[in-house]
mmCIF file of C-alpha atoms in Angstrom:
data_model
loop_
_atom_site.group_PDB
_atom_site.id
_atom_site.type_symbol
_atom_site.label_atom_id
_atom_site.label_comp_id
_atom_site.label_asym_id
_atom_site.label_seq_id
_atom_site.Cartn_x
_atom_site.Cartn_y
_atom_site.Cartn_z
ATOM 1 C CA PRO A 1 -0.015 -0.021 -0.386
ATOM 2 C CA ALA A 2 0.944 3.676 -0.578
ATOM 3 C CA LEU A 3 2.696 5.285 2.601
ATOM 4 C CA GLU A 4 1.060 7.972 4.329
ATOM 5 C CA PRO A 5 3.673 11.146 5.494
ATOM 6 C CA GLY A 6 5.169 9.957 8.498
ATOM 7 C CA HIS A 7 4.949 6.618 8.065
ATOM 8 C CA ALA A 8 7.188 3.896 7.366
ATOM 9 C CA ALA A 9 6.891 0.118 6.375
ATOM 10 C CA PRO A 10 9.154 -3.039 6.282
ATOM 11 C CA ILE A 11 10.837 -3.669 3.212
ATOM 12 C CA MET A 12 13.579 -6.686 2.431
ATOM 13 C CA THR A 13 15.948 -6.270 -0.624
ATOM 14 C CA GLY A 14 15.084 -6.361 -3.544
ATOM 15 C CA ALA A 15 11.250 -5.659 -3.211
ATOM 16 C CA MET A 16 9.034 -2.810 -4.543
ATOM 17 C CA ILE A 17 9.443 0.411 -3.440
ATOM 18 C CA PRO A 18 5.926 1.625 -2.015
ATOM 19 C CA GLU A 19 4.376 4.879 -3.589
ATOM 20 C CA GLY A 20 5.053 7.722 -1.543
ATOM 21 C CA ALA A 21 8.196 6.543 0.002
ATOM 22 C CA ALA A 22 11.335 8.657 -0.027
ATOM 23 C CA ALA A 23 14.090 6.540 1.401
ATOM 24 C CA VAL A 24 14.904 3.321 2.603
ATOM 25 C CA VAL A 25 16.517 3.460 6.184
ATOM 26 C CA PRO A 26 18.689 0.730 7.248
ATOM 27 C CA ILE A 27 17.101 -1.527 9.963
ATOM 28 C CA GLU A 28 20.256 -1.177 12.120
ATOM 29 C CA ARG A 29 19.555 2.518 12.174
ATOM 30 C CA ALA A 30 15.901 2.360 13.742
ATOM 31 C CA VAL A 31 14.736 2.294 17.267
ATOM 32 C CA PRO A 32 13.942 -0.475 17.884
ATOM 33 C CA SER A 33 16.548 -2.002 15.473
ATOM 34 C CA GLN A 34 14.327 -5.045 14.512
ATOM 35 C CA PHE A 35 11.349 -5.991 11.996
ATOM 36 C CA PRO A 36 7.978 -7.073 13.413
ATOM 37 C CA THR A 37 7.408 -10.614 14.250
ATOM 38 C CA ALA A 38 5.452 -12.948 11.736
ATOM 39 C CA ALA A 39 3.008 -12.764 14.102
ATOM 40 C CA GLN A 40 2.699 -8.894 14.310
ATOM 41 C CA TYR A 41 2.728 -8.911 10.748
ATOM 42 C CA ARG A 42 -0.361 -11.406 10.700
ATOM 43 C CA ASP A 43 -2.331 -9.341 12.867
ATOM 44 C CA GLY A 44 -1.540 -6.054 11.249
ATOM 45 C CA THR A 45 -0.022 -4.275 14.685
ATOM 46 C CA GLN A 46 0.781 -0.774 14.359
ATOM 47 C CA LEU A 47 4.518 -0.367 15.804
ATOM 48 C CA THR A 48 5.703 3.179 16.801
ATOM 49 C CA VAL A 49 9.676 3.497 15.470
ATOM 50 C CA GLU A 50 11.994 6.382 15.438
ATOM 51 C CA LEU A 51 13.763 6.942 12.551
ATOM 52 C CA PRO A 52 16.977 8.984 11.475
ATOM 53 C CA ALA A 53 16.646 12.108 9.097
ATOM 54 C CA VAL A 54 18.068 10.429 5.766
ATOM 55 C CA GLU A 55 18.526 11.941 2.379
ATOM 56 C CA GLU A 56 15.811 11.808 0.405
ATOM 57 C CA GLY A 57 16.297 8.512 -2.055
ATOM 58 C CA LEU A 58 18.602 6.759 0.008
ATOM 59 C CA PHE A 59 19.110 3.075 -1.038
ATOM 60 C CA ILE A 60 16.441 3.300 -3.316
ATOM 61 C CA ARG A 61 17.609 1.803 -7.089
ATOM 62 C CA SER A 62 15.661 4.068 -9.910
ATOM 63 C CA ALA A 63 14.640 1.911 -12.575
ATOM 64 C CA GLY A 64 17.494 2.609 -15.510
ATOM 65 C CA SER A 65 19.740 3.353 -13.025
ATOM 66 C CA ASP A 66 22.447 0.689 -14.531
ATOM 67 C CA VAL A 67 21.167 0.937 -18.110
ATOM 68 C CA ALA A 68 19.008 3.299 -19.350
ATOM 69 C CA ALA A 69 16.148 2.502 -21.927
ATOM 70 C CA GLY A 70 17.751 3.020 -25.574
ATOM 71 C CA SER A 71 21.169 3.215 -24.460
ATOM 72 C CA ILE A 72 23.435 0.223 -25.560
ATOM 73 C CA ALA A 73 24.125 -2.463 -23.085
ATOM 74 C CA LEU A 74 27.132 -4.386 -25.098
ATOM 75 C CA GLU A 75 28.856 -3.107 -28.361
ATOM 76 C CA ALA A 76 28.796 -5.674 -31.009
ATOM 77 C CA GLY A 77 31.980 -7.599 -30.818
ATOM 78 C CA THR A 78 32.517 -7.476 -27.103
ATOM 79 C CA LEU A 79 33.899 -10.369 -25.357
ATOM 80 C CA LEU A 80 31.931 -12.223 -23.556
ATOM 81 C CA GLY A 81 33.336 -13.158 -19.996
ATOM 82 C CA PRO A 82 31.028 -13.449 -17.011
ATOM 83 C CA ALA A 83 30.027 -10.122 -16.534
ATOM 84 C CA GLN A 84 28.884 -9.207 -19.913
ATOM 85 C CA LEU A 85 27.061 -12.565 -19.844
ATOM 86 C CA GLY A 86 25.524 -11.713 -16.500
ATOM 87 C CA LEU A 87 24.376 -8.278 -18.056
ATOM 88 C CA LEU A 88 22.430 -9.767 -20.851
ATOM 89 C CA ALA A 89 20.719 -12.420 -18.226
ATOM 90 C CA ALA A 90 19.839 -9.254 -16.238
ATOM 91 C CA CYS A 91 18.538 -7.647 -19.288
ATOM 92 C CA GLY A 92 16.269 -10.602 -19.647
ATOM 93 C CA LEU A 93 17.998 -12.166 -22.639
ATOM 94 C CA ALA A 94 18.198 -15.856 -22.856
ATOM 95 C CA THR A 95 19.764 -16.272 -25.800
ATOM 96 C CA VAL A 96 22.445 -13.809 -28.069
ATOM 97 C CA PRO A 97 23.760 -14.061 -31.547
ATOM 98 C CA VAL A 98 27.667 -14.755 -31.329
ATOM 99 C CA ARG A 99 30.712 -14.610 -33.900
ATOM 100 C CA PRO A 100 31.681 -18.692 -33.979
ATOM 101 C CA ARG A 101 35.360 -18.972 -32.306
ATOM 102 C CA PHE A 102 38.506 -18.613 -34.129
ATOM 103 C CA LEU A 103 39.285 -22.247 -35.648
ATOM 104 C CA VAL A 104 42.388 -23.453 -36.053
ATOM 105 C CA LEU A 105 43.667 -26.631 -37.683
ATOM 106 C CA LEU A 106 46.426 -27.865 -35.948
ATOM 107 C CA LEU A 107 48.967 -30.502 -37.271
ATOM 108 C CA SER A 108 52.193 -32.173 -36.242
ATOM 109 C CA THR A 109 54.693 -34.190 -38.574
ATOM 110 C CA GLY A 110 56.871 -36.429 -38.496
ATOM 111 C CA ASP A 111 57.873 -40.220 -38.273
ATOM 112 C CA GLU A 112 59.424 -40.327 -35.154
ATOM 113 C CA VAL A 113 56.321 -38.599 -33.267
ATOM 114 C CA GLN A 114 54.093 -40.819 -31.817
ATOM 115 C CA GLU A 115 50.952 -39.938 -29.612
ATOM 116 C CA PRO A 116 51.325 -39.957 -25.740
ATOM 117 C CA GLY A 117 49.636 -42.734 -23.786
ATOM 118 C CA SER A 118 51.090 -45.586 -25.986
ATOM 119 C CA THR A 119 54.355 -47.500 -25.186
ATOM 120 C CA LEU A 120 56.971 -45.409 -26.488
ATOM 121 C CA ALA A 121 59.075 -47.480 -29.761
ATOM 122 C CA PRO A 122 62.768 -47.313 -30.248
ATOM 123 C CA GLY A 123 63.910 -44.132 -32.318
ATOM 124 C CA ARG A 124 60.289 -42.330 -31.343
ATOM 125 C CA ILE A 125 59.223 -39.469 -29.301
ATOM 126 C CA PHE A 126 55.817 -38.434 -27.586
ATOM 127 C CA ASP A 127 54.040 -35.557 -29.373
ATOM 128 C CA ALA A 128 54.469 -32.743 -27.229
ATOM 129 C CA ASN A 129 53.590 -29.906 -29.766
ATOM 130 C CA THR A 130 49.610 -30.763 -30.047
ATOM 131 C CA THR A 131 48.985 -30.175 -26.329
ATOM 132 C CA LEU A 132 51.510 -27.750 -25.686
ATOM 133 C CA LEU A 133 49.854 -25.296 -28.640
ATOM 134 C CA THR A 134 46.274 -26.341 -28.543
ATOM 135 C CA THR A 135 46.684 -24.925 -24.672
ATOM 136 C CA ALA A 136 48.150 -22.110 -25.791
ATOM 137 C CA LEU A 137 45.671 -21.226 -28.536
ATOM 138 C CA GLU A 138 42.831 -21.942 -26.190
ATOM 139 C CA GLU A 139 44.079 -19.468 -23.734
ATOM 140 C CA ALA A 140 44.412 -17.107 -26.345
ATOM 141 C CA GLY A 141 40.805 -17.177 -27.643
ATOM 142 C CA ALA A 142 40.795 -19.575 -30.404
ATOM 143 C CA GLU A 143 39.138 -23.178 -30.665
ATOM 144 C CA VAL A 144 41.641 -26.051 -32.064
ATOM 145 C CA GLN A 145 40.988 -28.673 -34.385
ATOM 146 C CA ARG A 146 43.529 -31.395 -33.766
ATOM 147 C CA HIS A 147 44.576 -33.786 -36.117
ATOM 148 C CA SER A 148 46.688 -37.106 -35.826
ATOM 149 C CA VAL A 149 50.301 -36.624 -36.353
ATOM 150 C CA VAL A 150 50.938 -37.011 -39.979
ATOM 151 C CA ALA A 151 54.072 -38.942 -41.064
ATOM 152 C CA ASP A 152 56.842 -37.619 -43.381
ATOM 153 C CA ASN A 153 54.632 -38.175 -46.100
ATOM 154 C CA PRO A 154 54.084 -35.409 -48.329
ATOM 155 C CA GLU A 155 50.663 -37.207 -50.015
ATOM 156 C CA GLU A 156 49.512 -37.726 -46.381
ATOM 157 C CA LEU A 157 49.866 -34.096 -45.337
ATOM 158 C CA ARG A 158 48.249 -33.016 -48.457
ATOM 159 C CA ALA A 159 45.199 -35.196 -48.176
ATOM 160 C CA ALA A 160 44.697 -33.558 -44.768
ATOM 161 C CA LEU A 161 44.849 -30.458 -46.406
ATOM 162 C CA GLN A 162 42.123 -30.855 -48.798
ATOM 163 C CA GLY A 163 38.713 -29.788 -48.773
ATOM 164 C CA LEU A 164 39.171 -27.227 -45.979
ATOM 165 C CA ASP A 165 37.779 -24.490 -48.075
ATOM 166 C CA GLY A 166 36.935 -22.056 -45.283
ATOM 167 C CA ALA A 167 36.020 -24.257 -42.832
ATOM 168 C CA VAL A 168 39.185 -23.030 -40.715
ATOM 169 C CA ASN A 169 40.674 -19.846 -39.987
ATOM 170 C CA LEU A 170 44.216 -20.596 -39.676
ATOM 171 C CA ILE A 171 45.928 -23.986 -40.418
ATOM 172 C CA LEU A 172 48.921 -24.645 -38.414
ATOM 173 C CA SER A 173 51.773 -26.805 -38.713
ATOM 174 C CA THR A 174 54.871 -28.225 -36.379
ATOM 175 C CA GLY A 175 57.709 -29.708 -38.071
ATOM 176 C CA GLY A 176 59.137 -30.260 -41.718
ATOM 177 C CA ILE A 177 60.080 -26.744 -42.626
ATOM 178 C CA SER A 178 63.659 -26.782 -41.932
ATOM 179 C CA GLN A 179 66.638 -27.820 -44.299
ATOM 180 C CA GLY A 180 66.610 -31.362 -43.863
ATOM 181 C CA ALA A 181 66.516 -33.919 -46.663
ATOM 182 C CA TYR A 182 62.773 -35.079 -45.586
ATOM 183 C CA GLU A 183 60.709 -32.021 -44.514
ATOM 184 C CA VAL A 184 57.358 -33.151 -45.275
ATOM 185 C CA VAL A 185 55.819 -29.291 -44.983
ATOM 186 C CA LYS A 186 57.710 -28.115 -47.450
ATOM 187 C CA GLN A 187 57.813 -31.296 -50.017
ATOM 188 C CA ALA A 188 53.658 -31.467 -49.485
ATOM 189 C CA LEU A 189 53.404 -27.517 -50.518
ATOM 190 C CA ALA A 190 56.137 -26.896 -53.020
ATOM 191 C CA ASP A 191 53.624 -25.659 -55.401
ATOM 192 C CA SER A 192 51.693 -23.169 -53.510
ATOM 193 C CA SER A 193 52.209 -20.181 -52.312
ATOM 194 C CA VAL A 194 53.790 -20.377 -48.728
ATOM 195 C CA GLU A 195 57.062 -19.434 -48.132
ATOM 196 C CA PHE A 196 59.876 -21.120 -46.219
ATOM 197 C CA LEU A 197 62.381 -18.582 -44.310
ATOM 198 C CA SER A 198 64.047 -17.979 -41.846
ATOM 199 C CA VAL A 199 64.275 -15.455 -39.080
ATOM 200 C CA ALA A 200 67.288 -14.445 -37.041
ATOM 201 C CA MET A 201 65.778 -15.930 -33.976
ATOM 202 C CA GLN A 202 66.830 -18.447 -31.117
ATOM 203 C CA PRO A 203 65.244 -20.459 -30.900
ATOM 204 C CA GLY A 204 62.701 -20.589 -33.891
ATOM 205 C CA GLY A 205 64.471 -19.883 -36.942
ATOM 206 C CA PRO A 206 62.572 -21.698 -39.579
ATOM 207 C CA GLN A 207 59.064 -20.424 -39.937
ATOM 208 C CA ALA A 208 56.521 -20.631 -43.011
ATOM 209 C CA ILE A 209 53.655 -18.558 -43.854
ATOM 210 C CA GLY A 210 51.362 -18.157 -46.614
ATOM 211 C CA THR A 211 47.849 -19.568 -47.509
ATOM 212 C CA ILE A 212 46.307 -22.756 -48.615
ATOM 213 C CA ASN A 213 43.269 -22.388 -50.957
ATOM 214 C CA GLY A 214 42.707 -19.138 -49.190
ATOM 215 C CA VAL A 215 43.206 -20.093 -45.927
ATOM 216 C CA PRO A 216 45.983 -18.628 -43.764
ATOM 217 C CA PHE A 217 48.686 -20.927 -42.702
ATOM 218 C CA LEU A 218 51.851 -20.937 -40.794
ATOM 219 C CA GLY A 219 54.526 -23.256 -39.695
ATOM 220 C CA PHE A 220 56.341 -23.581 -37.072
ATOM 221 C CA PRO A 221 59.812 -25.455 -35.899
ATOM 222 C CA GLY A 222 59.317 -28.897 -34.431
ATOM 223 C CA ASN A 223 60.884 -28.553 -31.497
ATOM 224 C CA PRO A 224 58.890 -27.635 -28.699
ATOM 225 C CA VAL A 225 60.114 -24.803 -27.090
ATOM 226 C CA SER A 226 60.810 -23.406 -30.757
ATOM 227 C CA ALA A 227 56.954 -23.788 -31.483
ATOM 228 C CA LEU A 228 56.058 -22.105 -28.180
ATOM 229 C CA VAL A 229 58.607 -19.163 -28.731
ATOM 230 C CA SER A 230 57.072 -18.733 -32.582
ATOM 231 C CA PHE A 231 53.384 -18.874 -31.233
ATOM 232 C CA GLU A 232 54.151 -16.235 -28.657
ATOM 233 C CA MET A 233 56.261 -13.985 -30.874
ATOM 234 C CA PHE A 234 54.197 -13.958 -34.026
ATOM 235 C CA LEU A 235 50.880 -15.672 -33.520
ATOM 236 C CA ARG A 236 49.538 -14.667 -30.005
ATOM 237 C CA PRO A 237 49.803 -10.793 -30.973
ATOM 238 C CA ALA A 238 47.657 -11.447 -34.384
ATOM 239 C CA LEU A 239 45.146 -13.724 -32.492
ATOM 240 C CA GLY A 240 44.064 -10.666 -30.140
ATOM 241 C CA THR A 241 42.660 -8.911 -33.134
ATOM 242 C CA VAL A 242 40.436 -11.341 -34.020
ATOM 243 C CA THR A 243 39.551 -13.200 -30.416
ATOM 244 C CA GLY A 244 39.104 -9.971 -28.276
ATOM 245 C CA ILE A 245 41.561 -11.706 -25.657
ATOM 246 C CA PRO A 246 44.299 -9.151 -25.119
ATOM 247 C CA GLY A 247 47.471 -10.563 -27.270
ATOM 248 C CA ASN A 248 50.452 -8.939 -25.892
ATOM 249 C CA ARG A 249 51.903 -10.374 -22.993
ATOM 250 C CA VAL A 250 52.950 -7.625 -19.824
ATOM 251 C CA CYS A 251 56.516 -6.640 -20.521
ATOM 252 C CA LEU A 252 58.769 -5.972 -17.790
ATOM 253 C CA PRO A 253 62.619 -4.582 -17.197
ATOM 254 C CA ALA A 254 64.393 -7.602 -14.978
ATOM 255 C CA ARG A 255 67.815 -7.733 -13.601
ATOM 256 C CA LEU A 256 69.696 -11.097 -14.533
ATOM 257 C CA THR A 257 70.752 -12.791 -11.675
ATOM 258 C CA GLU A 258 74.150 -14.494 -13.793
ATOM 259 C CA ASP A 259 76.269 -13.364 -17.248
ATOM 260 C CA VAL A 260 74.954 -14.611 -20.164
ATOM 261 C CA GLN A 261 75.804 -15.164 -23.813
ATOM 262 C CA SER A 262 73.779 -14.539 -26.807
ATOM 263 C CA PRO A 263 74.574 -15.106 -30.397
ATOM 264 C CA GLU A 264 74.950 -11.463 -31.371
ATOM 265 C CA ASN A 265 73.174 -11.782 -35.008
ATOM 266 C CA LYS A 266 69.858 -13.391 -33.564
ATOM 267 C CA HIS A 267 67.248 -12.407 -31.034
ATOM 268 C CA GLN A 268 67.668 -15.113 -28.311
ATOM 269 C CA VAL A 269 64.408 -15.977 -26.257
ATOM 270 C CA ARG A 270 65.511 -17.341 -22.976
ATOM 271 C CA ARG A 271 63.163 -18.939 -20.456
ATOM 272 C CA GLY A 272 63.227 -17.544 -16.826
ATOM 273 C CA LEU A 273 61.849 -17.010 -13.288
ATOM 274 C CA TYR A 274 60.962 -13.698 -12.509
ATOM 275 C CA THR A 275 60.569 -12.639 -8.945
ATOM 276 C CA ASP A 276 59.986 -9.099 -7.876
ATOM 277 C CA ARG A 277 62.721 -8.343 -4.996
ATOM 278 C CA ALA A 278 61.133 -7.936 -1.565
ATOM 279 C CA GLY A 279 57.749 -7.341 -2.944
ATOM 280 C CA GLN A 280 58.434 -3.711 -4.177
ATOM 281 C CA GLY A 281 56.149 -4.383 -7.130
ATOM 282 C CA GLU A 282 56.573 -5.077 -10.860
ATOM 283 C CA GLY A 283 59.127 -3.538 -12.491
ATOM 284 C CA THR A 284 61.880 -3.791 -9.675
ATOM 285 C CA GLY A 285 62.365 -7.635 -10.424
ATOM 286 C CA ASP A 286 65.100 -10.123 -10.666
ATOM 287 C CA VAL A 287 65.068 -13.039 -13.592
ATOM 288 C CA GLU A 288 67.156 -16.548 -13.316
ATOM 289 C CA LEU A 289 67.565 -18.158 -16.542
ATOM 290 C CA LEU A 290 66.357 -21.744 -16.507
ATOM 291 C CA GLY A 291 67.916 -24.581 -18.494
ATOM 292 C CA GLY A 292 70.073 -23.328 -21.557
ATOM 293 C CA PRO A 293 69.263 -22.034 -25.195
ATOM 294 C CA GLY A 294 68.352 -25.487 -26.170
ATOM 295 C CA SER A 295 64.639 -25.859 -27.886
ATOM 296 C CA HIS A 296 63.697 -29.239 -26.482
ATOM 297 C CA LEU A 297 64.283 -27.713 -22.984
ATOM 298 C CA LEU A 298 60.696 -28.526 -22.025
ATOM 299 C CA HIS A 299 61.200 -29.194 -18.157
ATOM 300 C CA ALA A 300 63.100 -25.663 -18.120
ATOM 301 C CA LEU A 301 60.024 -24.214 -19.881
ATOM 302 C CA ALA A 302 57.489 -25.566 -17.573
ATOM 303 C CA GLY A 303 59.352 -24.144 -14.816
ATOM 304 C CA SER A 304 59.254 -20.889 -16.025
ATOM 305 C CA ASN A 305 56.824 -17.566 -15.674
ATOM 306 C CA ALA A 306 58.687 -15.807 -18.148
ATOM 307 C CA LEU A 307 60.729 -15.298 -21.811
ATOM 308 C CA VAL A 308 63.859 -13.320 -21.326
ATOM 309 C CA HIS A 309 64.919 -11.093 -24.441
ATOM 310 C CA LEU A 310 68.042 -10.603 -25.663
ATOM 311 C CA PRO A 311 67.830 -8.607 -28.885
ATOM 312 C CA VAL A 312 70.005 -8.730 -31.894
ATOM 313 C CA GLY A 313 73.570 -7.212 -31.141
ATOM 314 C CA THR A 314 73.497 -8.064 -27.518
ATOM 315 C CA GLY A 315 76.331 -10.595 -27.334
ATOM 316 C CA ALA A 316 77.542 -11.134 -23.689
ATOM 317 C CA VAL A 317 75.587 -9.726 -20.587
ATOM 318 C CA GLU A 318 76.373 -9.231 -17.103
ATOM 319 C CA ALA A 319 74.480 -10.394 -14.079
ATOM 320 C CA GLY A 320 72.448 -7.202 -12.736
ATOM 321 C CA THR A 321 72.047 -5.693 -16.148
ATOM 322 C CA PRO A 322 68.256 -4.717 -16.771
ATOM 323 C CA VAL A 323 66.789 -7.114 -19.793
ATOM 324 C CA ALA A 324 63.205 -7.292 -20.951
ATOM 325 C CA VAL A 325 60.980 -9.859 -19.591
ATOM 326 C CA TRP A 326 57.788 -11.252 -20.890
ATOM 327 C CA LEU A 327 55.149 -12.348 -18.370
ATOM 328 C CA LEU A 328 53.579 -15.861 -19.129
ATOM 329 C CA SER A 329 51.600 -15.878 -15.869
ATOM 330 C CA GLU A 330 49.958 -13.207 -13.871
ATOM 331 C CA LEU A 331 52.243 -11.718 -11.229
ATOM 332 C CA ARG A 332 50.028 -10.744 -8.074
ATOM 333 C CA GLY A 333 52.458 -8.507 -5.605
ATOM 334 C CA GLY A 334 55.373 -10.614 -4.196
ATOM 335 C CA ILE A 335 54.083 -13.928 -6.051
ATOM 336 C CA GLN A 336 56.362 -16.708 -5.406
ATOM 337 C CA PRO A 337 56.662 -19.116 -8.253
ATOM 338 C CA LEU A 338 57.073 -23.128 -7.848
ATOM 339 C CA HIS A 339 60.450 -23.430 -8.110
ATOM 340 C CA PRO A 340 62.613 -26.662 -6.780
ATOM 341 C CA SER A 341 64.182 -24.923 -4.195
ATOM 342 C CA ASN A 342 60.157 -24.311 -2.627
ATOM 343 C CA PRO A 343 60.073 -27.220 -0.110
ATOM 344 C CA ASN A 344 55.843 -26.445 -0.454
ATOM 345 C CA ARG A 345 55.347 -27.608 -3.628
ATOM 346 C CA GLU A 346 53.891 -30.898 -4.888
ATOM 347 C CA ALA A 347 55.911 -32.865 -7.304
ATOM 348 C CA LEU A 348 55.541 -34.966 -10.141
ATOM 349 C CA THR A 349 58.310 -37.701 -10.722
#
């Protein structure tokens, strides 16, 4: 019922405001500071309550105060996360038109590569690249169509690439693009527009780029660390423009904890463990290099939280020199990343 001047009515969070109400006073400010009992409600008992003076409109949420009628709730192209989906639900929308996820066809190549979970045969290695890059691609907002490992047979690879015709947005392969006698990707795509080239980067020198039947194609090296570094350097930033997820890693200066030698004619990307000094905040950290520059050292990569950049022309770098690092995981004020010296960790051996 409408409120008369000088009267108040009990109200619970989320209820409609009675006509004539000027404000909502929290029960804690009332005297007595309690609601009527259930029996008093049933009997319609009139109670005298002392309320303090409050400003008009206190704790009243006006219709449209969040999103005014006629205004845009979400722009087209907005990435839908928890808050955005919650807003759509609050607006009464059960469904909303969306763009399909950016779809990547992922192929690992090599006669020596076999699927994890099987018994390792002599001269074989388990396929780490598919799992490594699938996770990285999905983290960057893409959807992955995984293909079984392709042997060093150009006909088999060409068969895997036939009939795509726009079914995927990008084809990504690993291995078979370097200078060996049996480079399956090179052989299979010899008559295509794909270029096979080398960039001045370590690891990740061999690269391939082009289109296959109008679908963009990238070829990364076969060594797993090379594949991930290539993804971070070249593909993740580009994916950010089509998935809506920021593609650039947080870049910070950090002081090397040891001397390091880098080839002067290449941009070397090392793996490292970044920590801030005594919790002083981002940009005041140290970085410890983990493992060597080898492109097969997955164990060192798994223990890292940063990529350490040593640009062309760097050469020898002394401990204490500031270098640029890309954070592979978010730092939250004084984080202590998992490290072999940390006794409070669960180990997998």
